[in-house]
Amino acid sequence: MEKVYNFSAGPAMLPQEVLANVQSELTNWNGIGSSVMEISHRSKEFLAVVADAEKNLRELLSIPENYHILYCQGGARAQFAAVPMNLLGSNTIADYIDAGFWANSAVKEAKKYCTPHVVNVLTTIDGKRAVLPAKDWKLSSDAAYVHFCPNETIDGVEIRDLPETNKPIVADMSSTILSRPIDVSKYGVIYAGAQKNIGPAGITLVIVRDDLLGKAKEFLPNILNYTTQVDKESMFNTPPTFGWYLAGEVYKWLLAQGGVEAMRVKNEEKAALLYGCIDASNFYVNNIHEGNRSLMNVPFQLTNPELDAAFLEEAAALGLVALKGHREVGGMRASIYNAMSLEGVQALVAFMKAFEAKHA
Amino acid sequence: MEKVYNFSAGPAMLPQEVLANVQSELTNWNGIGSSVMEISHRSKEFLAVVADAEKNLRELLSIPENYHILYCQGGARAQFAAVPMNLLGSNTIADYIDAGFWANSAVKEAKKYCTPHVVNVLTTIDGKRAVLPAKDWKLSSDAAYVHFCPNETIDGVEIRDLPETNKPIVADMSSTILSRPIDVSKYGVIYAGAQKNIGPAGITLVIVRDDLLGKAKEFLPNILNYTTQVDKESMFNTPPTFGWYLAGEVYKWLLAQGGVEAMRVKNEEKAALLYGCIDASNFYVNNIHEGNRSLMNVPFQLTNPELDAAFLEEAAALGLVALKGHREVGGMRASIYNAMSLEGVQALVAFMKAFEAKHA
């Protein structure tokens, strides 16, 4: 098949113009006779990539000067350990807002380093899964920070509120970063695995506020130490240069598209189209309350799960791929990150209607 | 410039046939209409990549069944912390053979977790830097393991002996892995950043013997825990799929070249040519004893360092690039990993002779 619409939750599709350009310069980048993968991370050519990426990401997210941008490794899983070891200081308590699989995974890792105060914020509204408003979250008074995951990739649940606290807010934005504007100044740390909205798997973006540095545990491996990575400009070890370069290419593409506000408009349009199709039928169902539906990951079930296999097979035959739901949830999941075009969602919706007409 | 000979120490050049093939299938891999970067690490397509890489690496290095192959992140720097936290158990002492910059960097990180017993093995023979024979290394009797770095990338020093011990031997093979046959059964743990002889930066190979698992410190981040990574088949977090795929392509290329024994022959021929050129002149110097010269990284100095800039400039004009020595050593360094062809070394030697004739 020449071209498909790829709804993978991650590693996810990349902007196709970006990928085509990467391909064209893969063996001879910028006319230097080498691949960008084959040059030193400390070469002047690569340092220019780094400087461009820094400038463009600061512009995209309006990142204030007192925040550092780091490129780390190990994804959100590594950050689940890095966050407490970097931020706790002498404190032993941290708040963890829990609305799904990933928030809960962060709690499990944090237990090695502190006593996580877990705040379950899930509720039910009109029989649908929903998140309590922030004013009803029972935060502790003595937490070192408040951790949350605003978009649960597996569950398809989104938290639109910010914790109401004067403690540093730490957000796992792996699946929502760059999908819309955010006010970085409200956060202490933002981190995100790249493989959804930034670039290929294997590089992790960390944005950390200056005043939170310098409090790392002694036994924290240097590779996970924010202060070390700030001092070494994310080159304490040889960084994943190809992923860094590709992230930079995605930033340029985002700017050319009109930035994250243009992404928000596009992402809302895509999501409205898909949720609209689900809600208009009795054949498909999404059981999440409107105010907490993810813009990025749309899980849905066929009311007759015996048709799941046929749905996936007929979709794939039309080039609509990677729609199988996560094993924890079942059914279907369409991930519609920045790189997914409106045409891709239109094609999916057209197929869903035709499949329903055929099998209902 | 269309094509250069790239002597970068890492990220280093890749086999050019491999890179050309990666380019050709970058946007449409195996006819699936997506890049290999854009698919789930748990998809059947990617699991086939994983299985092939496993089989081919086992064949290349004759890896016994009681060893696990892991793909991690964070390079050797992350392993400097992972090794003690995984292997110490209740012990507090480990031996660290020290012959240069990287061995010493491992010691610094290990100090957070144990008392490293540092064994300086450098000596001087005929005025040249050399390594003591293993029988003269003063190992401690109560170490949990013996760590060493058989090839010092920056210093250009190679340790040909293995420690004489019944403790697990741990080797940082970042710059020497796959350059020749090794007897894996003699080691407890072998690790290597990919960016020299395996693939692109951002993925780390770890080969660990089965009986060393299960002793990790409680506070070890799961991302660095060998037992977790074995249990999760290196997918505890989303792995760097593109690097993993590319490593697999390099393994196939190595097998097609005749495997690591063929690499040894080729690498010895390249090194002999280059060291021969240096030794035949009074214009260039390499001050390392013959028995400890690196096959992979050849540092050399111009006896008149005022000519360094001219050397680099004239070399680059001929497409001989990334020859500048590491900032810790100065002068020049030619890294001649598996992907560097004999023709590349011949071109370098021809240039060195011409430069000497012109400037001596």
mmCIF file with all atom_site columns, N, CA and C in Angstrom, chain A residues 1-4 6 11 13-14 16 23 27-28 31 33-34 37-38 73-74 77 109 112-113 195 201 219-222 236-239, chain B residues 1-4 6 11 13-14 16 23 27-28 31 33-34 37-38 73-74 77 109 112-113 195 201 219-222 236-239:
data_model
loop_
_atom_site.group_PDB
_atom_site.id
_atom_site.type_symbol
_atom_site.label_atom_id
_atom_site.label_alt_id
_atom_site.label_comp_id
_atom_site.label_asym_id
_atom_site.label_entity_id
_atom_site.label_seq_id
_atom_site.pdbx_PDB_ins_code
_atom_site.Cartn_x
_atom_site.Cartn_y
_atom_site.Cartn_z
_atom_site.occupancy
_atom_site.B_iso_or_equiv
_atom_site.pdbx_formal_charge
_atom_site.auth_seq_id
_atom_site.auth_comp_id
_atom_site.auth_asym_id
_atom_site.auth_atom_id
_atom_site.pdbx_PDB_model_num
ATOM 1   N N  . MET A 1 1   ? 0.850  -1.208 0.000  1.00 0.00 ? 1   MET A N  1
ATOM 2   C CA . MET A 1 1   ? 0.000  0.000  0.000  1.00 0.00 ? 1   MET A CA 1
ATOM 3   C C  . MET A 1 1   ? 0.880  1.251  0.000  1.00 0.00 ? 1   MET A C  1
ATOM 4   N N  . GLU A 1 2   ? 0.561  2.186  -0.893 1.00 0.00 ? 2   GLU A N  1
ATOM 5   C CA . GLU A 1 2   ? 1.425  3.357  -1.039 1.00 0.00 ? 2   GLU A CA 1
ATOM 6   C C  . GLU A 1 2   ? 1.308  4.318  0.149  1.00 0.00 ? 2   GLU A C  1
ATOM 7   N N  . LYS A 1 3   ? 0.096  4.602  0.558  1.00 0.00 ? 3   LYS A N  1
ATOM 8   C CA . LYS A 1 3   ? -0.082 5.577  1.637  1.00 0.00 ? 3   LYS A CA 1
ATOM 9   C C  . LYS A 1 3   ? -1.277 5.180  2.480  1.00 0.00 ? 3   LYS A C  1
ATOM 10  N N  . VAL A 1 4   ? -1.120 5.241  3.788  1.00 0.00 ? 4   VAL A N  1
ATOM 11  C CA . VAL A 1 4   ? -2.224 4.885  4.670  1.00 0.00 ? 4   VAL A CA 1
ATOM 12  C C  . VAL A 1 4   ? -2.524 6.044  5.620  1.00 0.00 ? 4   VAL A C  1
ATOM 13  N N  . ASN A 1 6   ? -2.704 6.464  9.436  1.00 0.00 ? 6   ASN A N  1
ATOM 14  C CA . ASN A 1 6   ? -2.150 5.673  10.523 1.00 0.00 ? 6   ASN A CA 1
ATOM 15  C C  . ASN A 1 6   ? -2.607 6.256  11.863 1.00 0.00 ? 6   ASN A C  1
ATOM 16  N N  . PRO A 1 11  ? 4.599  4.623  18.945 1.00 0.00 ? 11  PRO A N  1
ATOM 17  C CA . PRO A 1 11  ? 5.065  5.613  17.981 1.00 0.00 ? 11  PRO A CA 1
ATOM 18  C C  . PRO A 1 11  ? 3.973  5.915  16.949 1.00 0.00 ? 11  PRO A C  1
ATOM 19  N N  . MET A 1 13  ? 2.221  8.516  13.692 1.00 0.00 ? 13  MET A N  1
ATOM 20  C CA . MET A 1 13  ? 2.615  9.061  12.393 1.00 0.00 ? 13  MET A CA 1
ATOM 21  C C  . MET A 1 13  ? 3.272  10.425 12.558 1.00 0.00 ? 13  MET A C  1
ATOM 22  N N  . LEU A 1 14  ? 4.146  10.732 11.647 1.00 0.00 ? 14  LEU A N  1
ATOM 23  C CA . LEU A 1 14  ? 4.808  12.035 11.611 1.00 0.00 ? 14  LEU A CA 1
ATOM 24  C C  . LEU A 1 14  ? 4.191  12.856 10.496 1.00 0.00 ? 14  LEU A C  1
ATOM 25  N N  . GLN A 1 16  ? 3.688  14.201 7.117  1.00 0.00 ? 16  GLN A N  1
ATOM 26  C CA . GLN A 1 16  ? 4.219  13.543 5.927  1.00 0.00 ? 16  GLN A CA 1
ATOM 27  C C  . GLN A 1 16  ? 5.181  14.419 5.135  1.00 0.00 ? 16  GLN A C  1
ATOM 28  N N  . GLN A 1 23  ? 13.631 12.092 4.407  1.00 0.00 ? 23  GLN A N  1
ATOM 29  C CA . GLN A 1 23  ? 14.095 11.060 3.480  1.00 0.00 ? 23  GLN A CA 1
ATOM 30  C C  . GLN A 1 23  ? 15.027 11.644 2.423  1.00 0.00 ? 23  GLN A C  1
ATOM 31  N N  . THR A 1 27  ? 20.894 10.760 3.475  1.00 0.00 ? 27  THR A N  1
ATOM 32  C CA . THR A 1 27  ? 22.287 10.329 3.288  1.00 0.00 ? 27  THR A CA 1
ATOM 33  C C  . THR A 1 27  ? 23.237 11.501 3.065  1.00 0.00 ? 27  THR A C  1
ATOM 34  N N  . ASN A 1 28  ? 22.691 12.652 2.737  1.00 0.00 ? 28  ASN A N  1
ATOM 35  C CA . ASN A 1 28  ? 23.545 13.823 2.469  1.00 0.00 ? 28  ASN A CA 1
ATOM 36  C C  . ASN A 1 28  ? 22.824 15.051 2.987  1.00 0.00 ? 28  ASN A C  1
ATOM 37  N N  . GLY A 1 31  ? 24.080 19.035 2.368  1.00 0.00 ? 31  GLY A N  1
ATOM 38  C CA . GLY A 1 31  ? 25.208 18.986 1.430  1.00 0.00 ? 31  GLY A CA 1
ATOM 39  C C  . GLY A 1 31  ? 26.552 18.676 2.055  1.00 0.00 ? 31  GLY A C  1
ATOM 40  N N  . GLY A 1 33  ? 27.634 15.667 2.823  1.00 0.00 ? 33  GLY A N  1
ATOM 41  C CA . GLY A 1 33  ? 28.138 14.352 2.422  1.00 0.00 ? 33  GLY A CA 1
ATOM 42  C C  . GLY A 1 33  ? 27.968 13.274 3.475  1.00 0.00 ? 33  GLY A C  1
ATOM 43  N N  . SER A 1 34  ? 27.318 13.607 4.580  1.00 0.00 ? 34  SER A N  1
ATOM 44  C CA . SER A 1 34  ? 27.029 12.638 5.646  1.00 0.00 ? 34  SER A CA 1
ATOM 45  C C  . SER A 1 34  ? 25.567 12.785 6.050  1.00 0.00 ? 34  SER A C  1
ATOM 46  N N  . MET A 1 37  ? 22.657 11.801 11.151 1.00 0.00 ? 37  MET A N  1
ATOM 47  C CA . MET A 1 37  ? 22.899 10.748 12.161 1.00 0.00 ? 37  MET A CA 1
ATOM 48  C C  . MET A 1 37  ? 24.374 10.454 12.373 1.00 0.00 ? 37  MET A C  1
ATOM 49  N N  . GLU A 1 38  ? 25.203 10.859 11.418 1.00 0.00 ? 38  GLU A N  1
ATOM 50  C CA . GLU A 1 38  ? 26.609 10.423 11.402 1.00 0.00 ? 38  GLU A CA 1
ATOM 51  C C  . GLU A 1 38  ? 27.577 11.491 11.895 1.00 0.00 ? 38  GLU A C  1
ATOM 52  N N  . GLN A 1 73  ? 16.232 10.896 27.757 1.00 0.00 ? 73  GLN A N  1
ATOM 53  C CA . GLN A 1 73  ? 15.908 9.583  27.207 1.00 0.00 ? 73  GLN A CA 1
ATOM 54  C C  . GLN A 1 73  ? 15.107 8.774  28.227 1.00 0.00 ? 73  GLN A C  1
ATOM 55  N N  . GLY A 1 74  ? 14.459 7.726  27.739 1.00 0.00 ? 74  GLY A N  1
ATOM 56  C CA . GLY A 1 74  ? 13.741 6.823  28.637 1.00 0.00 ? 74  GLY A CA 1
ATOM 57  C C  . GLY A 1 74  ? 12.248 7.126  28.740 1.00 0.00 ? 74  GLY A C  1
ATOM 58  N N  . ARG A 1 77  ? 8.356  7.000  31.412 1.00 0.00 ? 77  ARG A N  1
ATOM 59  C CA . ARG A 1 77  ? 8.710  6.023  32.456 1.00 0.00 ? 77  ARG A CA 1
ATOM 60  C C  . ARG A 1 77  ? 9.956  6.469  33.226 1.00 0.00 ? 77  ARG A C  1
ATOM 61  N N  . GLU A 1 109 ? 5.900  4.114  40.474 1.00 0.00 ? 109 GLU A N  1
ATOM 62  C CA . GLU A 1 109 ? 7.344  4.381  40.489 1.00 0.00 ? 109 GLU A CA 1
ATOM 63  C C  . GLU A 1 109 ? 7.689  5.361  41.624 1.00 0.00 ? 109 GLU A C  1
ATOM 64  N N  . LYS A 1 112 ? 8.796  4.389  45.318 1.00 0.00 ? 112 LYS A N  1
ATOM 65  C CA . LYS A 1 112 ? 10.168 4.058  45.714 1.00 0.00 ? 112 LYS A CA 1
ATOM 66  C C  . LYS A 1 112 ? 10.847 5.210  46.438 1.00 0.00 ? 112 LYS A C  1
ATOM 67  N N  . TYR A 1 113 ? 10.344 6.417  46.222 1.00 0.00 ? 113 TYR A N  1
ATOM 68  C CA . TYR A 1 113 ? 11.086 7.606  46.669 1.00 0.00 ? 113 TYR A CA 1
ATOM 69  C C  . TYR A 1 113 ? 10.325 8.483  47.643 1.00 0.00 ? 113 TYR A C  1
ATOM 70  N N  . GLN A 1 195 ? 7.176  10.444 20.992 1.00 0.00 ? 195 GLN A N  1
ATOM 71  C CA . GLN A 1 195 ? 6.664  9.568  19.937 1.00 0.00 ? 195 GLN A CA 1
ATOM 72  C C  . GLN A 1 195 ? 5.204  9.774  19.563 1.00 0.00 ? 195 GLN A C  1
ATOM 73  N N  . ALA A 1 201 ? 10.192 7.852  18.562 1.00 0.00 ? 201 ALA A N  1
ATOM 74  C CA . ALA A 1 201 ? 10.424 7.324  19.907 1.00 0.00 ? 201 ALA A CA 1
ATOM 75  C C  . ALA A 1 201 ? 11.907 7.396  20.237 1.00 0.00 ? 201 ALA A C  1
ATOM 76  N N  . PHE A 1 219 ? 21.618 9.873  45.426 1.00 0.00 ? 219 PHE A N  1
ATOM 77  C CA . PHE A 1 219 ? 21.726 8.609  44.684 1.00 0.00 ? 219 PHE A CA 1
ATOM 78  C C  . PHE A 1 219 ? 21.041 8.652  43.309 1.00 0.00 ? 219 PHE A C  1
ATOM 79  N N  . LEU A 1 220 ? 20.589 9.829  42.912 1.00 0.00 ? 220 LEU A N  1
ATOM 80  C CA . LEU A 1 220 ? 19.977 9.967  41.589 1.00 0.00 ? 220 LEU A CA 1
ATOM 81  C C  . LEU A 1 220 ? 21.043 9.780  40.500 1.00 0.00 ? 220 LEU A C  1
ATOM 82  N N  . PRO A 1 221 ? 20.848 8.839  39.595 1.00 0.00 ? 221 PRO A N  1
ATOM 83  C CA . PRO A 1 221 ? 21.806 8.720  38.483 1.00 0.00 ? 221 PRO A CA 1
ATOM 84  C C  . PRO A 1 221 ? 21.913 10.053 37.734 1.00 0.00 ? 221 PRO A C  1
ATOM 85  N N  . ASN A 1 222 ? 23.130 10.442 37.425 1.00 0.00 ? 222 ASN A N  1
ATOM 86  C CA . ASN A 1 222 ? 23.335 11.725 36.750 1.00 0.00 ? 222 ASN A CA 1
ATOM 87  C C  . ASN A 1 222 ? 22.527 11.848 35.466 1.00 0.00 ? 222 ASN A C  1
ATOM 88  N N  . PHE A 1 236 ? 25.058 15.389 28.468 1.00 0.00 ? 236 PHE A N  1
ATOM 89  C CA . PHE A 1 236 ? 25.838 14.659 29.468 1.00 0.00 ? 236 PHE A CA 1
ATOM 90  C C  . PHE A 1 236 ? 26.280 13.332 28.865 1.00 0.00 ? 236 PHE A C  1
ATOM 91  N N  . ASN A 1 237 ? 25.382 12.684 28.153 1.00 0.00 ? 237 ASN A N  1
ATOM 92  C CA . ASN A 1 237 ? 25.798 11.541 27.325 1.00 0.00 ? 237 ASN A CA 1
ATOM 93  C C  . ASN A 1 237 ? 25.476 11.901 25.881 1.00 0.00 ? 237 ASN A C  1
ATOM 94  N N  . THR A 1 238 ? 25.933 11.079 24.953 1.00 0.00 ? 238 THR A N  1
ATOM 95  C CA . THR A 1 238 ? 25.643 11.340 23.546 1.00 0.00 ? 238 THR A CA 1
ATOM 96  C C  . THR A 1 238 ? 24.134 11.298 23.346 1.00 0.00 ? 238 THR A C  1
ATOM 97  N N  . PRO A 1 239 ? 23.545 12.415 22.975 1.00 0.00 ? 239 PRO A N  1
ATOM 98  C CA . PRO A 1 239 ? 22.075 12.446 22.875 1.00 0.00 ? 239 PRO A CA 1
ATOM 99  C C  . PRO A 1 239 ? 21.582 11.739 21.606 1.00 0.00 ? 239 PRO A C  1
ATOM 100 N N  . MET B 1 1   ? 29.240 18.726 -0.862 1.00 0.00 ? 1   MET B N  1
ATOM 101 C CA . MET B 1 1   ? 30.065 17.547 -1.180 1.00 0.00 ? 1   MET B CA 1
ATOM 102 C C  . MET B 1 1   ? 29.178 16.303 -1.228 1.00 0.00 ? 1   MET B C  1
ATOM 103 N N  . GLU B 1 2   ? 29.333 15.516 -2.273 1.00 0.00 ? 2   GLU B N  1
ATOM 104 C CA . GLU B 1 2   ? 28.442 14.370 -2.459 1.00 0.00 ? 2   GLU B CA 1
ATOM 105 C C  . GLU B 1 2   ? 28.718 13.253 -1.441 1.00 0.00 ? 2   GLU B C  1
ATOM 106 N N  . LYS B 1 3   ? 30.003 12.929 -1.271 1.00 0.00 ? 3   LYS B N  1
ATOM 107 C CA . LYS B 1 3   ? 30.336 11.817 -0.378 1.00 0.00 ? 3   LYS B CA 1
ATOM 108 C C  . LYS B 1 3   ? 31.663 12.117 0.304  1.00 0.00 ? 3   LYS B C  1
ATOM 109 N N  . VAL B 1 4   ? 31.711 11.854 1.595  1.00 0.00 ? 4   VAL B N  1
ATOM 110 C CA . VAL B 1 4   ? 32.944 12.104 2.346  1.00 0.00 ? 4   VAL B CA 1
ATOM 111 C C  . VAL B 1 4   ? 33.367 10.822 3.062  1.00 0.00 ? 4   VAL B C  1
ATOM 112 N N  . ASN B 1 6   ? 34.149 9.884  6.715  1.00 0.00 ? 6   ASN B N  1
ATOM 113 C CA . ASN B 1 6   ? 33.793 10.519 7.977  1.00 0.00 ? 6   ASN B CA 1
ATOM 114 C C  . ASN B 1 6   ? 34.451 9.756  9.131  1.00 0.00 ? 6   ASN B C  1
ATOM 115 N N  . PRO B 1 11  ? 28.497 10.318 17.413 1.00 0.00 ? 11  PRO B N  1
ATOM 116 C CA . PRO B 1 11  ? 27.872 9.465  16.413 1.00 0.00 ? 11  PRO B CA 1
ATOM 117 C C  . PRO B 1 11  ? 28.775 9.317  15.181 1.00 0.00 ? 11  PRO B C  1
ATOM 118 N N  . MET B 1 13  ? 29.977 7.221  11.349 1.00 0.00 ? 13  MET B N  1
ATOM 119 C CA . MET B 1 13  ? 29.367 6.856  10.068 1.00 0.00 ? 13  MET B CA 1
ATOM 120 C C  . MET B 1 13  ? 28.737 5.466  10.153 1.00 0.00 ? 13  MET B C  1
ATOM 121 N N  . LEU B 1 14  ? 27.711 5.273  9.351  1.00 0.00 ? 14  LEU B N  1
ATOM 122 C CA . LEU B 1 14  ? 27.033 3.990  9.245  1.00 0.00 ? 14  LEU B CA 1
ATOM 123 C C  . LEU B 1 14  ? 27.454 3.333  7.942  1.00 0.00 ? 14  LEU B C  1
ATOM 124 N N  . GLN B 1 16  ? 27.403 2.461  4.386  1.00 0.00 ? 16  GLN B N  1
ATOM 125 C CA . GLN B 1 16  ? 26.712 3.284  3.394  1.00 0.00 ? 16  GLN B CA 1
ATOM 126 C C  . GLN B 1 16  ? 25.623 2.507  2.656  1.00 0.00 ? 16  GLN B C  1
ATOM 127 N N  . GLN B 1 23  ? 17.177 4.831  3.619  1.00 0.00 ? 23  GLN B N  1
ATOM 128 C CA . GLN B 1 23  ? 16.588 5.975  2.918  1.00 0.00 ? 23  GLN B CA 1
ATOM 129 C C  . GLN B 1 23  ? 15.491 5.530  1.957  1.00 0.00 ? 23  GLN B C  1
ATOM 130 N N  . THR B 1 27  ? 9.872  6.194  4.043  1.00 0.00 ? 27  THR B N  1
ATOM 131 C CA . THR B 1 27  ? 8.473  6.640  4.135  1.00 0.00 ? 27  THR B CA 1
ATOM 132 C C  . THR B 1 27  ? 7.487  5.493  3.911  1.00 0.00 ? 27  THR B C  1
ATOM 133 N N  . ASN B 1 28  ? 7.964  4.404  3.359  1.00 0.00 ? 28  ASN B N  1
ATOM 134 C CA . ASN B 1 28  ? 7.066  3.275  3.063  1.00 0.00 ? 28  ASN B CA 1
ATOM 135 C C  . ASN B 1 28  ? 7.846  1.992  3.291  1.00 0.00 ? 28  ASN B C  1
ATOM 136 N N  . GLY B 1 31  ? 6.454  -1.891 2.324  1.00 0.00 ? 31  GLY B N  1
ATOM 137 C CA . GLY B 1 31  ? 5.196  -1.729 1.595  1.00 0.00 ? 31  GLY B CA 1
ATOM 138 C C  . GLY B 1 31  ? 3.978  -1.519 2.469  1.00 0.00 ? 31  GLY B C  1
ATOM 139 N N  . GLY B 1 33  ? 3.073  1.351  3.799  1.00 0.00 ? 33  GLY B N  1
ATOM 140 C CA . GLY B 1 33  ? 2.525  2.704  3.667  1.00 0.00 ? 33  GLY B CA 1
ATOM 141 C C  . GLY B 1 33  ? 2.874  3.620  4.824  1.00 0.00 ? 33  GLY B C  1
ATOM 142 N N  . SER B 1 34  ? 3.681  3.144  5.756  1.00 0.00 ? 34  SER B N  1
ATOM 143 C CA . SER B 1 34  ? 4.149  3.956  6.892  1.00 0.00 ? 34  SER B CA 1
ATOM 144 C C  . SER B 1 34  ? 5.653  3.772  7.026  1.00 0.00 ? 34  SER B C  1
ATOM 145 N N  . MET B 1 37  ? 9.345  4.084  11.696 1.00 0.00 ? 37  MET B N  1
ATOM 146 C CA . MET B 1 37  ? 9.278  4.983  12.859 1.00 0.00 ? 37  MET B CA 1
ATOM 147 C C  . MET B 1 37  ? 7.865  5.231  13.339 1.00 0.00 ? 37  MET B C  1
ATOM 148 N N  . GLU B 1 38  ? 6.883  4.944  12.475 1.00 0.00 ? 38  GLU B N  1
ATOM 149 C CA . GLU B 1 38  ? 5.506  5.364  12.755 1.00 0.00 ? 38  GLU B CA 1
ATOM 150 C C  . GLU B 1 38  ? 4.611  4.228  13.245 1.00 0.00 ? 38  GLU B C  1
ATOM 151 N N  . GLN B 1 73  ? 18.352 2.772  27.023 1.00 0.00 ? 73  GLN B N  1
ATOM 152 C CA . GLN B 1 73  ? 18.598 4.153  26.611 1.00 0.00 ? 73  GLN B CA 1
ATOM 153 C C  . GLN B 1 73  ? 19.555 4.821  27.593 1.00 0.00 ? 73  GLN B C  1
ATOM 154 N N  . GLY B 1 74  ? 20.127 5.927  27.158 1.00 0.00 ? 74  GLY B N  1
ATOM 155 C CA . GLY B 1 74  ? 20.996 6.699  28.053 1.00 0.00 ? 74  GLY B CA 1
ATOM 156 C C  . GLY B 1 74  ? 22.479 6.402  27.875 1.00 0.00 ? 74  GLY B C  1
ATOM 157 N N  . ARG B 1 77  ? 26.744 6.206  29.872 1.00 0.00 ? 77  ARG B N  1
ATOM 158 C CA . ARG B 1 77  ? 26.570 7.029  31.082 1.00 0.00 ? 77  ARG B CA 1
ATOM 159 C C  . ARG B 1 77  ? 25.461 6.477  31.978 1.00 0.00 ? 77  ARG B C  1
ATOM 160 N N  . GLU B 1 109 ? 30.624 7.851  38.751 1.00 0.00 ? 109 GLU B N  1
ATOM 161 C CA . GLU B 1 109 ? 29.198 7.569  38.966 1.00 0.00 ? 109 GLU B CA 1
ATOM 162 C C  . GLU B 1 109 ? 29.021 6.444  39.991 1.00 0.00 ? 109 GLU B C  1
ATOM 163 N N  . LYS B 1 112 ? 28.532 6.859  43.911 1.00 0.00 ? 112 LYS B N  1
ATOM 164 C CA . LYS B 1 112 ? 27.238 7.122  44.564 1.00 0.00 ? 112 LYS B CA 1
ATOM 165 C C  . LYS B 1 112 ? 26.666 5.873  45.218 1.00 0.00 ? 112 LYS B C  1
ATOM 166 N N  . TYR B 1 113 ? 27.120 4.720  44.751 1.00 0.00 ? 113 TYR B N  1
ATOM 167 C CA . TYR B 1 113 ? 26.445 3.471  45.144 1.00 0.00 ? 113 TYR B CA 1
ATOM 168 C C  . TYR B 1 113 ? 27.345 2.480  45.863 1.00 0.00 ? 113 TYR B C  1
ATOM 169 N N  . GLN B 1 195 ? 26.212 4.241  19.030 1.00 0.00 ? 195 GLN B N  1
ATOM 170 C CA . GLN B 1 195 ? 26.551 5.253  18.030 1.00 0.00 ? 195 GLN B CA 1
ATOM 171 C C  . GLN B 1 195 ? 27.934 5.125  17.397 1.00 0.00 ? 195 GLN B C  1
ATOM 172 N N  . ALA B 1 201 ? 22.889 7.114  17.484 1.00 0.00 ? 201 ALA B N  1
ATOM 173 C CA . ALA B 1 201 ? 22.879 7.455  18.909 1.00 0.00 ? 201 ALA B CA 1
ATOM 174 C C  . ALA B 1 201 ? 21.466 7.321  19.460 1.00 0.00 ? 201 ALA B C  1
ATOM 175 N N  . PHE B 1 219 ? 15.822 1.284  45.287 1.00 0.00 ? 219 PHE B N  1
ATOM 176 C CA . PHE B 1 219 ? 15.613 2.646  44.765 1.00 0.00 ? 219 PHE B CA 1
ATOM 177 C C  . PHE B 1 219 ? 16.071 2.789  43.306 1.00 0.00 ? 219 PHE B C  1
ATOM 178 N N  . LEU B 1 220 ? 16.454 1.684  42.682 1.00 0.00 ? 220 LEU B N  1
ATOM 179 C CA . LEU B 1 220 ? 16.846 1.740  41.266 1.00 0.00 ? 220 LEU B CA 1
ATOM 180 C C  . LEU B 1 220 ? 15.618 2.052  40.404 1.00 0.00 ? 220 LEU B C  1
ATOM 181 N N  . PRO B 1 221 ? 15.677 3.129  39.608 1.00 0.00 ? 221 PRO B N  1
ATOM 182 C CA . PRO B 1 221 ? 14.550 3.391  38.696 1.00 0.00 ? 221 PRO B CA 1
ATOM 183 C C  . PRO B 1 221 ? 14.309 2.168  37.801 1.00 0.00 ? 221 PRO B C  1
ATOM 184 N N  . ASN B 1 222 ? 13.062 1.814  37.644 1.00 0.00 ? 222 ASN B N  1
ATOM 185 C CA . ASN B 1 222 ? 12.742 0.641  36.833 1.00 0.00 ? 222 ASN B CA 1
ATOM 186 C C  . ASN B 1 222 ? 13.332 0.697  35.431 1.00 0.00 ? 222 ASN B C  1
ATOM 187 N N  . PHE B 1 236 ? 9.706  -1.883 28.502 1.00 0.00 ? 236 PHE B N  1
ATOM 188 C CA . PHE B 1 236 ? 9.100  -1.297 29.702 1.00 0.00 ? 236 PHE B CA 1
ATOM 189 C C  . PHE B 1 236 ? 8.574  0.096  29.373 1.00 0.00 ? 236 PHE B C  1
ATOM 190 N N  . ASN B 1 237 ? 9.372  0.843  28.619 1.00 0.00 ? 237 ASN B N  1
ATOM 191 C CA . ASN B 1 237 ? 8.837  2.086  28.028 1.00 0.00 ? 237 ASN B CA 1
ATOM 192 C C  . ASN B 1 237 ? 8.914  1.937  26.513 1.00 0.00 ? 237 ASN B C  1
ATOM 193 N N  . THR B 1 238 ? 8.315  2.868  25.798 1.00 0.00 ? 238 THR B N  1
ATOM 194 C CA . THR B 1 238 ? 8.373  2.805  24.339 1.00 0.00 ? 238 THR B CA 1
ATOM 195 C C  . THR B 1 238 ? 9.833  2.883  23.914 1.00 0.00 ? 238 THR B C  1
ATOM 196 N N  . PRO B 1 239 ? 10.354 1.839  23.295 1.00 0.00 ? 239 PRO B N  1
ATOM 197 C CA . PRO B 1 239 ? 11.785 1.837  22.965 1.00 0.00 ? 239 PRO B CA 1
ATOM 198 C C  . PRO B 1 239 ? 12.079 2.713  21.740 1.00 0.00 ? 239 PRO B C  1
#
